[in-house]
Amino acid sequence: MSLSQHVTLRPSQSYLFSYVWLAFELVVFNLMIHYFLPSNALFVLTLFMVFFARLYYWLDFSPESGFQTLFILGLIPLNWMVYRLGFSSHLLEVLLFYQLIFITLGSIRISRTNYFIAGSHLIVQLIRSKSFEIDNARPFELRQHSRGKLLNFGCILVPIVESKNPKKRHLSTLLFHKRHDAISSGFYRMDGIKNPKEVIQNLKKQTN
């Protein structure tokens, strides 16, 4: 299959649910800390958000986890600014506006993500393009949790050819290691794909 005969895939906006759910969790956590620990709220919230951000990044629910982790950490300076500037009585409004920005940017990222599969190449396009060589000797795989089954979207794992001698840096591994680095090793995750079972069948026909 030539590049002019490529398959184009895009995440479904149903995938935005992951942003909405995380935004809800962050508002609830934030308000609970301020309500139950008012005298030490900023200190506790800072420690909690650092821990939660690292846990969320490690859990690696989706390829968007890196971007979402930045917004989790962004709550730390946001809370300090709100209190230092004397806007603590408007904390809820500030949090809701912050999460609205988060969800809007998530929707934009989802709508602008494109996956192009042509022959033995996968091209991922968002802000910039990334290219991977597909390992046609291995099959495509599907991962679909209960929410994905309900909303009819899933994660397609595309087998890719990895570098034979990847550089190992212990500090970066400690800071940026993810659960799926081992689970999905050798695959690229295309998440939020509508009708994933049908898509995999079509990809098998196109790449064979």
XYZ file of N, CA and C in Angstrom:
624
model
N 0.853 -1.196 0.000
C 0.000 0.000 0.000
C 0.885 1.241 0.000
N 0.669 2.153 -0.910
C 1.454 3.376 -1.013
C 0.948 4.415 -0.039
N 1.735 5.507 0.132
C 1.328 6.567 1.041
C 0.051 7.237 0.594
N -0.216 7.191 -0.733
C -1.453 7.797 -1.236
C -2.658 6.936 -0.924
N -2.424 5.695 -0.463
C -3.514 4.777 -0.148
C -3.525 4.446 1.342
N -3.233 5.435 2.142
C -3.126 5.205 3.578
C -4.501 5.137 4.234
N -4.503 4.578 5.432
C -5.695 4.536 6.283
C -5.559 5.661 7.308
N -6.616 6.456 7.467
C -6.603 7.558 8.426
C -7.565 7.250 9.566
N -7.067 7.359 10.791
C -7.888 7.125 11.981
C -7.802 8.334 12.898
N -8.898 8.614 13.585
C -8.941 9.725 14.540
C -9.641 9.267 15.814
N -9.207 9.765 16.970
C -9.906 9.430 18.221
C -11.319 10.001 18.218
N -12.224 9.276 18.853
C -13.593 9.761 19.007
C -13.661 10.794 20.128
N -14.593 11.752 20.010
C -14.777 12.733 21.082
C -15.345 12.079 22.344
N -15.820 10.829 22.227
C -16.230 10.085 23.427
C -15.045 9.919 24.371
N -13.856 9.950 23.791
C -12.616 9.820 24.551
C -12.410 11.014 25.502
N -13.143 12.104 25.253
C -13.055 13.287 26.116
C -13.533 12.979 27.532
N -14.253 11.878 27.694
C -14.736 11.479 29.022
C -13.585 11.358 30.014
N -12.410 10.927 29.541
C -11.260 10.790 30.435
C -10.846 12.148 30.997
N -10.976 13.200 30.209
C -10.673 14.556 30.676
C -11.725 15.030 31.677
N -12.981 14.787 31.339
C -14.078 15.256 32.201
C -14.005 14.566 33.570
N -13.747 13.268 33.581
C -13.685 12.525 34.840
C -12.511 13.001 35.687
N -11.356 13.205 35.058
C -10.192 13.681 35.807
C -10.447 15.080 36.357
N -11.082 15.950 35.567
C -11.393 17.301 36.037
C -12.308 17.259 37.262
N -13.297 16.371 37.235
C -14.200 16.207 38.374
C -13.427 15.759 39.618
N -12.538 14.773 39.452
C -11.745 14.281 40.578
C -10.885 15.389 41.178
N -10.257 16.181 40.328
C -9.362 17.230 40.809
C -10.104 18.295 41.607
N -11.293 18.676 41.146
C -12.090 19.666 41.881
C -12.498 19.106 43.247
N -12.947 17.853 43.271
C -13.379 17.227 44.524
C -12.209 17.119 45.507
N -11.059 16.622 45.034
C -9.884 16.503 45.911
C -9.483 17.856 46.473
N -9.464 18.849 45.600
C -9.053 20.196 46.004
C -9.960 20.760 47.088
N -11.253 20.671 46.867
C -12.208 21.221 47.827
C -12.204 20.454 49.142
N -12.034 19.129 49.073
C -12.005 18.327 50.298
C -10.807 18.698 51.177
N -9.666 18.896 50.558
C -8.470 19.268 51.331
C -8.664 20.622 52.004
N -9.227 21.571 51.287
C -9.457 22.903 51.861
C -10.529 22.865 52.958
N -11.478 21.955 52.809
C -12.577 21.888 53.779
C -12.138 21.200 55.076
N -11.428 20.075 54.948
C -11.074 19.291 56.132
C -9.766 19.740 56.792
N -8.879 20.377 56.022
C -7.591 20.821 56.574
C -7.335 22.289 56.230
N -8.199 23.179 56.670
C -8.095 24.588 56.256
C -6.798 25.269 56.680
N -6.255 24.910 57.841
C -5.052 25.596 58.325
C -3.785 25.171 57.586
N -3.773 23.943 57.073
C -2.584 23.436 56.361
C -2.907 23.047 54.921
N -3.957 23.628 54.372
C -4.464 23.192 53.074
C -3.424 23.296 51.963
N -2.718 24.421 51.887
C -1.779 24.618 50.787
C -0.623 23.625 50.852
N -0.102 23.403 52.048
C 1.008 22.461 52.212
C 0.572 21.033 51.878
N -0.577 20.620 52.423
C -1.089 19.265 52.168
C -1.438 19.091 50.699
N -2.066 20.105 50.110
C -2.468 20.013 48.703
C -1.241 19.886 47.799
N -0.170 20.615 48.123
C 1.055 20.525 47.330
C 1.614 19.111 47.348
N 1.719 18.514 48.532
C 2.229 17.142 48.642
C 1.298 16.148 47.951
N 0.004 16.333 48.153
C -0.966 15.402 47.569
C -0.924 15.445 46.043
N -0.880 16.643 45.462
C -0.893 16.773 44.001
C 0.385 16.247 43.368
N 1.515 16.421 44.042
C 2.764 15.857 43.530
C 2.680 14.332 43.518
N 2.175 13.757 44.620
C 2.025 12.303 44.698
C 1.001 11.806 43.674
N -0.142 12.485 43.587
C -1.201 12.061 42.675
C -0.748 12.173 41.220
N -0.007 13.249 40.895
C 0.485 13.430 39.530
C 1.433 12.308 39.136
N 2.342 11.951 40.058
C 3.281 10.869 39.744
C 2.555 9.542 39.602
N 1.555 9.280 40.460
C 0.770 8.051 40.369
C -0.016 8.012 39.066
N -0.647 9.126 38.722
C -1.456 9.175 37.508
C -0.591 8.959 36.271
N 0.606 9.573 36.276
C 1.517 9.409 35.139
C 1.984 7.955 35.034
N 2.249 7.324 36.174
C 2.677 5.928 36.160
C 1.563 5.003 35.682
N 0.333 5.261 36.133
C -0.797 4.424 35.721
C -1.012 4.483 34.214
N -0.716 5.659 33.614
C -0.678 5.784 32.151
C -1.958 5.269 31.491
N -3.082 5.851 31.890
C -4.369 5.405 31.369
C -4.492 5.607 29.858
N -3.779 6.592 29.319
C -3.900 6.893 27.900
C -2.667 7.641 27.422
N -2.491 7.797 26.099
C -1.383 8.603 25.588
C -1.467 10.070 26.014
N -2.615 10.487 26.530
C -2.791 11.867 26.989
C -2.336 12.067 28.431
N -1.835 11.020 29.081
C -1.520 11.111 30.504
C -0.434 12.148 30.800
N 0.522 12.320 29.892
C 1.567 13.316 30.106
C 1.006 14.726 30.147
N 0.156 15.058 29.184
C -0.485 16.379 29.123
C -1.397 16.580 30.340
N -2.134 15.550 30.702
C -3.047 15.650 31.842
C -2.276 15.809 33.154
N -1.111 15.171 33.256
C -0.292 15.299 34.464
C 0.165 16.739 34.677
N 0.475 17.436 33.599
C 0.879 18.843 33.704
C -0.230 19.689 34.326
N -1.473 19.390 33.973
C -2.590 20.149 34.538
C -2.821 19.799 36.003
N -2.536 18.562 36.381
C -2.622 18.196 37.804
C -1.617 19.026 38.599
N -0.383 19.082 38.128
C 0.656 19.853 38.806
C 0.355 21.362 38.773
N -0.353 21.800 37.738
C -0.702 23.218 37.625
C -1.609 23.713 38.737
N -2.302 22.779 39.401
C -3.167 23.165 40.519
C -2.370 23.681 41.719
N -1.107 23.287 41.814
C -0.285 23.723 42.952
C -0.037 25.232 42.901
N 0.560 25.767 41.838
C 0.740 27.232 41.800
C -0.583 27.994 41.736
N -1.602 27.377 41.135
C -2.903 28.044 41.055
C -3.475 28.287 42.445
N -3.434 27.290 43.309
C -3.945 27.448 44.672
C -3.144 28.474 45.467
N -1.825 28.435 45.338
C -0.997 29.409 46.052
C -1.298 30.835 45.589
N -1.486 31.005 44.271
C -1.796 32.340 43.743
C -3.144 32.835 44.243
N -4.143 31.939 44.254
C -5.483 32.325 44.709
C -5.443 32.834 46.148
N -4.695 32.145 47.004
C -4.631 32.549 48.421
C -3.746 33.765 48.633
N -2.640 33.854 47.919
C -1.749 35.004 48.074
C -2.379 36.299 47.564
N -3.221 36.179 46.559
C -3.882 37.359 45.993
C -5.197 37.685 46.687
N -5.579 36.866 47.671
C -6.779 37.146 48.445
C -8.084 36.778 47.777
N -8.037 35.774 46.868
C -9.250 35.359 46.153
C -9.777 34.017 46.663
N -9.453 33.666 47.908
C -9.827 32.348 48.425
C -11.339 32.132 48.445
N -12.110 33.218 48.589
C -13.572 33.079 48.603
C -14.120 32.715 47.220
N -13.282 32.867 46.189
C -13.703 32.529 44.815
C -12.969 31.295 44.297
N -12.495 30.450 45.228
C -11.717 29.277 44.827
C -12.503 28.358 43.901
N -13.764 28.111 44.215
C -14.569 27.202 43.391
C -14.675 27.714 41.964
N -14.944 29.014 41.804
C -15.065 29.586 40.461
C -13.753 29.468 39.691
N -12.633 29.712 40.395
C -11.322 29.607 39.744
C -11.056 28.174 39.306
N -11.370 27.211 40.184
C -11.158 25.801 39.857
C -11.997 25.372 38.660
N -13.252 25.780 38.638
C -14.134 25.405 37.526
C -13.648 26.009 36.207
N -13.174 27.246 36.266
C -12.652 27.883 35.046
C -11.386 27.171 34.572
N -10.527 26.802 35.514
C -9.292 26.072 35.186
C -9.610 24.733 34.528
N -10.601 24.023 35.066
C -10.983 22.731 34.497
C -11.672 22.892 33.150
N -12.378 24.005 32.962
C -12.988 24.274 31.652
C -11.901 24.440 30.588
N -10.832 25.155 30.947
C -9.698 25.301 30.026
C -9.087 23.940 29.729
N -8.933 23.135 30.772
C -8.365 21.792 30.648
C -9.175 20.930 29.685
N -10.488 20.900 29.860
C -11.361 20.089 29.010
C -11.374 20.620 27.578
N -11.378 21.943 27.412
C -11.375 22.540 26.072
C -10.105 22.184 25.317
N -8.953 22.307 25.981
C -7.689 21.939 25.342
C -7.649 20.449 25.026
N -8.241 19.635 25.905
C -8.312 18.204 25.643
C -9.118 17.904 24.397
N -10.238 18.591 24.243
C -11.080 18.407 23.058
C -10.335 18.807 21.786
N -9.576 19.906 21.869
C -8.799 20.360 20.711
C -7.728 19.333 20.353
N -7.021 18.816 21.364
C -5.984 17.815 21.114
C -6.575 16.553 20.472
N -7.729 16.118 20.971
C -8.368 14.925 20.417
C -8.778 15.161 18.965
N -9.369 16.312 18.684
C -9.848 16.598 17.328
C -8.708 16.766 16.326
N -7.525 17.127 16.808
C -6.389 17.364 15.905
C -5.429 16.183 15.824
N -5.740 15.113 16.536
C -4.893 13.918 16.478
C -5.286 13.069 15.283
N -4.306 12.699 14.475
C -4.543 11.852 13.309
C -3.521 10.723 13.289
N -4.000 9.543 12.920
C -3.121 8.396 12.734
C -3.193 7.984 11.261
N -2.043 7.946 10.604
C -1.971 7.525 9.204
C -1.191 6.217 9.134
N -1.816 5.196 8.552
C -1.155 3.909 8.380
C -1.042 3.613 6.896
N 0.197 3.506 6.437
C 0.445 3.229 5.023
C 1.508 2.153 4.921
N 1.108 0.978 4.432
C 2.057 -0.121 4.308
C 2.613 -0.509 5.659
N 3.907 -0.330 5.828
C 4.573 -0.705 7.079
C 4.928 0.514 7.921
N 4.222 1.601 7.730
C 4.532 2.823 8.477
C 3.293 3.381 9.176
N 3.515 3.831 10.397
C 2.495 4.530 11.174
C 2.981 5.959 11.411
N 2.172 6.930 11.032
C 2.506 8.337 11.255
C 1.467 8.925 12.212
N 1.948 9.472 13.308
C 1.086 10.087 14.316
C 1.241 11.587 14.211
N 0.130 12.277 14.012
C 0.174 13.725 13.802
C -0.655 14.440 14.859
N -0.005 15.334 15.603
C -0.688 16.214 16.546
C -0.076 17.594 16.396
N 0.799 17.998 17.313
C 1.521 19.249 17.151
C 2.635 19.060 16.129
N 3.298 17.927 16.215
C 4.302 17.542 15.228
C 4.087 16.085 14.874
N 4.716 15.628 13.804
C 4.514 14.262 13.329
C 5.590 13.332 13.857
N 5.165 12.106 14.180
C 6.087 11.044 14.562
C 5.843 9.866 13.640
N 6.911 9.188 13.271
C 6.797 8.056 12.357
C 7.365 6.796 13.008
N 6.661 5.672 12.810
C 7.090 4.390 13.353
C 6.992 3.329 12.259
N 7.890 2.357 12.327
C 7.828 1.231 11.406
C 6.991 0.127 12.036
N 5.969 -0.330 11.318
C 5.075 -1.364 11.830
C 5.727 -2.738 11.669
N 5.643 -3.538 12.719
C 6.134 -4.914 12.677
C 4.993 -5.805 12.196
N 4.968 -6.064 10.895
C 3.870 -6.834 10.305
C 3.889 -8.310 10.695
N 4.954 -8.747 11.363
C 5.021 -10.147 11.800
C 4.172 -10.388 13.041
N 3.762 -9.307 13.707
C 2.948 -9.428 14.917
C 1.566 -8.821 14.667
N 0.534 -9.317 15.361
C -0.828 -8.828 15.119
C -1.145 -7.537 15.876
N -2.141 -6.818 15.377
C -2.704 -5.699 16.120
C -3.463 -6.264 17.318
N -3.481 -5.533 18.419
C -4.195 -5.985 19.607
C -5.196 -4.924 20.049
N -6.218 -5.371 20.768
C -7.275 -4.473 21.244
C -7.362 -4.520 22.752
N -7.455 -3.341 23.367
C -7.747 -3.235 24.794
C -8.964 -2.343 24.932
N -9.959 -2.837 25.651
C -11.214 -2.093 25.782
C -11.790 -2.346 27.168
N -11.818 -1.311 28.016
C -12.400 -1.452 29.352
C -13.914 -1.262 29.288
N -14.567 -1.370 30.419
C -16.028 -1.330 30.452
C -16.583 -0.008 29.932
N -15.910 1.117 30.258
C -16.383 2.416 29.768
C -16.243 2.500 28.256
N -15.154 1.932 27.735
C -14.955 1.921 26.297
C -15.997 1.080 25.582
N -16.366 -0.054 26.202
C -17.404 -0.893 25.603
C -18.744 -0.178 25.581
N -19.029 0.566 26.653
C -20.287 1.301 26.738
C -20.363 2.401 25.686
N -19.247 3.125 25.503
C -19.216 4.247 24.559
C -18.666 3.852 23.190
N -18.356 2.553 23.019
C -17.904 2.000 21.740
C -16.604 2.634 21.241
N -15.611 2.721 22.114
C -14.273 3.090 21.662
C -13.268 2.243 22.424
N -12.064 2.155 21.900
C -11.059 1.319 22.543
C -9.654 1.723 22.158
N -8.697 0.984 22.697
C -7.282 1.243 22.455
C -6.741 0.155 21.531
N -6.217 0.567 20.381
C -5.611 -0.366 19.435
C -4.099 -0.305 19.604
N -3.496 -1.454 19.869
C -2.050 -1.538 20.017
C -1.441 -1.934 18.677
N -0.633 -1.032 18.132
C 0.007 -1.265 16.838
C 1.420 -1.779 17.084
N 1.766 -2.985 16.605
C 3.129 -3.510 16.817
C 4.149 -2.696 16.025
N 5.182 -2.224 16.679
C 6.193 -1.407 16.008
C 7.579 -1.999 16.234
N 8.480 -1.651 15.340
C 9.866 -2.094 15.444
C 10.595 -1.116 16.357
N 11.119 -1.615 17.461
C 11.812 -0.767 18.418
C 13.312 -0.772 18.175
N 13.963 0.239 18.740
C 15.419 0.319 18.654
C 16.039 -0.882 19.356
N 17.057 -1.468 18.745
C 17.683 -2.660 19.321
C 18.501 -2.331 20.561
N 19.039 -1.125 20.623
C 19.880 -0.736 21.752
C 19.396 0.570 22.369
N 18.231 0.547 23.033
C 17.721 1.771 23.648
C 18.620 2.238 24.785
N 18.803 3.567 24.899
C 19.634 4.116 25.961
C 18.868 4.075 27.281
N 19.533 3.618 28.323
C 18.899 3.530 29.637
C 19.478 4.602 30.551
N 18.629 5.471 31.021
C 19.046 6.507 31.955
C 18.267 6.298 33.253
N 18.977 5.997 34.338
C 18.325 5.613 35.581
C 17.472 6.740 36.166
N 17.957 7.996 36.080
C 17.187 9.109 36.635
C 15.893 9.323 35.869
N 15.966 9.321 34.536
C 14.754 9.507 33.735
C 13.788 8.342 33.913
N 14.333 7.134 34.109
C 13.471 5.974 34.362
C 12.716 6.145 35.670
N 13.406 6.651 36.695
C 12.777 6.861 37.998
C 11.667 7.904 37.910
N 11.910 8.976 37.152
C 10.951 10.076 37.081
C 9.810 9.820 36.103
N 10.109 9.147 34.994
C 9.135 9.072 33.905
C 8.686 7.650 33.560
N 9.042 6.676 34.372
C 8.614 5.307 34.093
C 7.095 5.188 34.202
N 6.509 4.419 33.274
C 5.070 4.191 33.265
C 4.785 2.699 33.357
N 3.612 2.380 33.874
C 3.197 0.979 33.979
C 3.197 0.307 32.613
N 2.725 1.013 31.579
C 2.601 0.415 30.256
C 3.926 0.330 29.508
N 5.010 0.874 30.075
C 6.318 0.712 29.441
C 6.677 -0.763 29.326
N 6.222 -1.553 30.299
C 6.465 -2.997 30.256
C 5.291 -3.743 29.632
N 4.067 -3.334 30.005
C 2.874 -4.028 29.511
C 2.722 -3.900 27.999
N 2.953 -2.680 27.478
C 2.743 -2.420 26.052
C 4.061 -2.229 25.320
N 5.125 -2.810 25.827
C 6.419 -2.686 25.169
C 6.355 -3.262 23.759
N 6.859 -2.483 22.799
C 6.836 -2.942 21.415
C 5.572 -2.582 20.668
N 4.712 -1.767 21.275
C 3.470 -1.347 20.639
C 3.305 0.168 20.741
N 2.588 0.735 19.773
C 2.155 2.123 19.906
C 0.652 2.105 20.175
N 0.217 2.909 21.142
C -1.192 2.912 21.551
C -1.979 3.979 20.798
N -2.959 3.534 20.040
C -3.915 4.458 19.416
C -5.190 4.391 20.250
N -5.423 5.374 21.073
C -6.525 5.328 22.022
C -7.732 6.111 21.517
N -8.912 5.727 22.035
C -10.129 6.462 21.713
C -10.678 6.186 20.321
N -10.319 5.040 19.729
C -10.748 4.718 18.366
C -12.157 4.134 18.374
N -13.029 4.717 17.562
C -14.422 4.263 17.463
C -14.486 2.931 16.701
N -15.410 2.066 17.092
C -15.593 0.751 16.462
C -14.258 0.008 16.321
N -13.528 -0.192 17.408
C -12.156 -0.716 17.314
C -12.045 -2.108 16.696
N -13.011 -2.981 16.940
C -12.933 -4.330 16.386
C -12.993 -4.301 14.862
N -13.893 -3.478 14.313
C -13.999 -3.353 12.860
C -12.742 -2.728 12.278
N -12.185 -1.751 12.994
C -10.976 -1.075 12.528
C -9.816 -2.059 12.434
N -9.657 -2.918 13.452
C -8.576 -3.895 13.439
C -8.719 -4.857 12.261
N -9.943 -5.283 11.988
C -10.164 -6.177 10.836
C -9.758 -5.510 9.533
N -10.115 -4.230 9.385
C -9.744 -3.488 8.181
C -8.238 -3.291 8.073
N -7.585 -3.032 9.210
C -6.139 -2.831 9.198
C -5.411 -4.120 8.796
N -5.912 -5.252 9.261
C -5.302 -6.523 8.901
C -5.347 -6.732 7.391
N -6.469 -6.356 6.784
C -6.610 -6.510 5.319
C -5.679 -5.553 4.577
N -5.561 -4.327 5.105
C -4.789 -3.296 4.426
C -3.283 -3.559 4.511
N -2.832 -4.082 5.655
C -1.387 -4.241 5.867
C -0.845 -5.584 5.404
N -1.737 -6.513 5.106
C -1.268 -7.828 4.615
C -0.946 -7.770 3.142
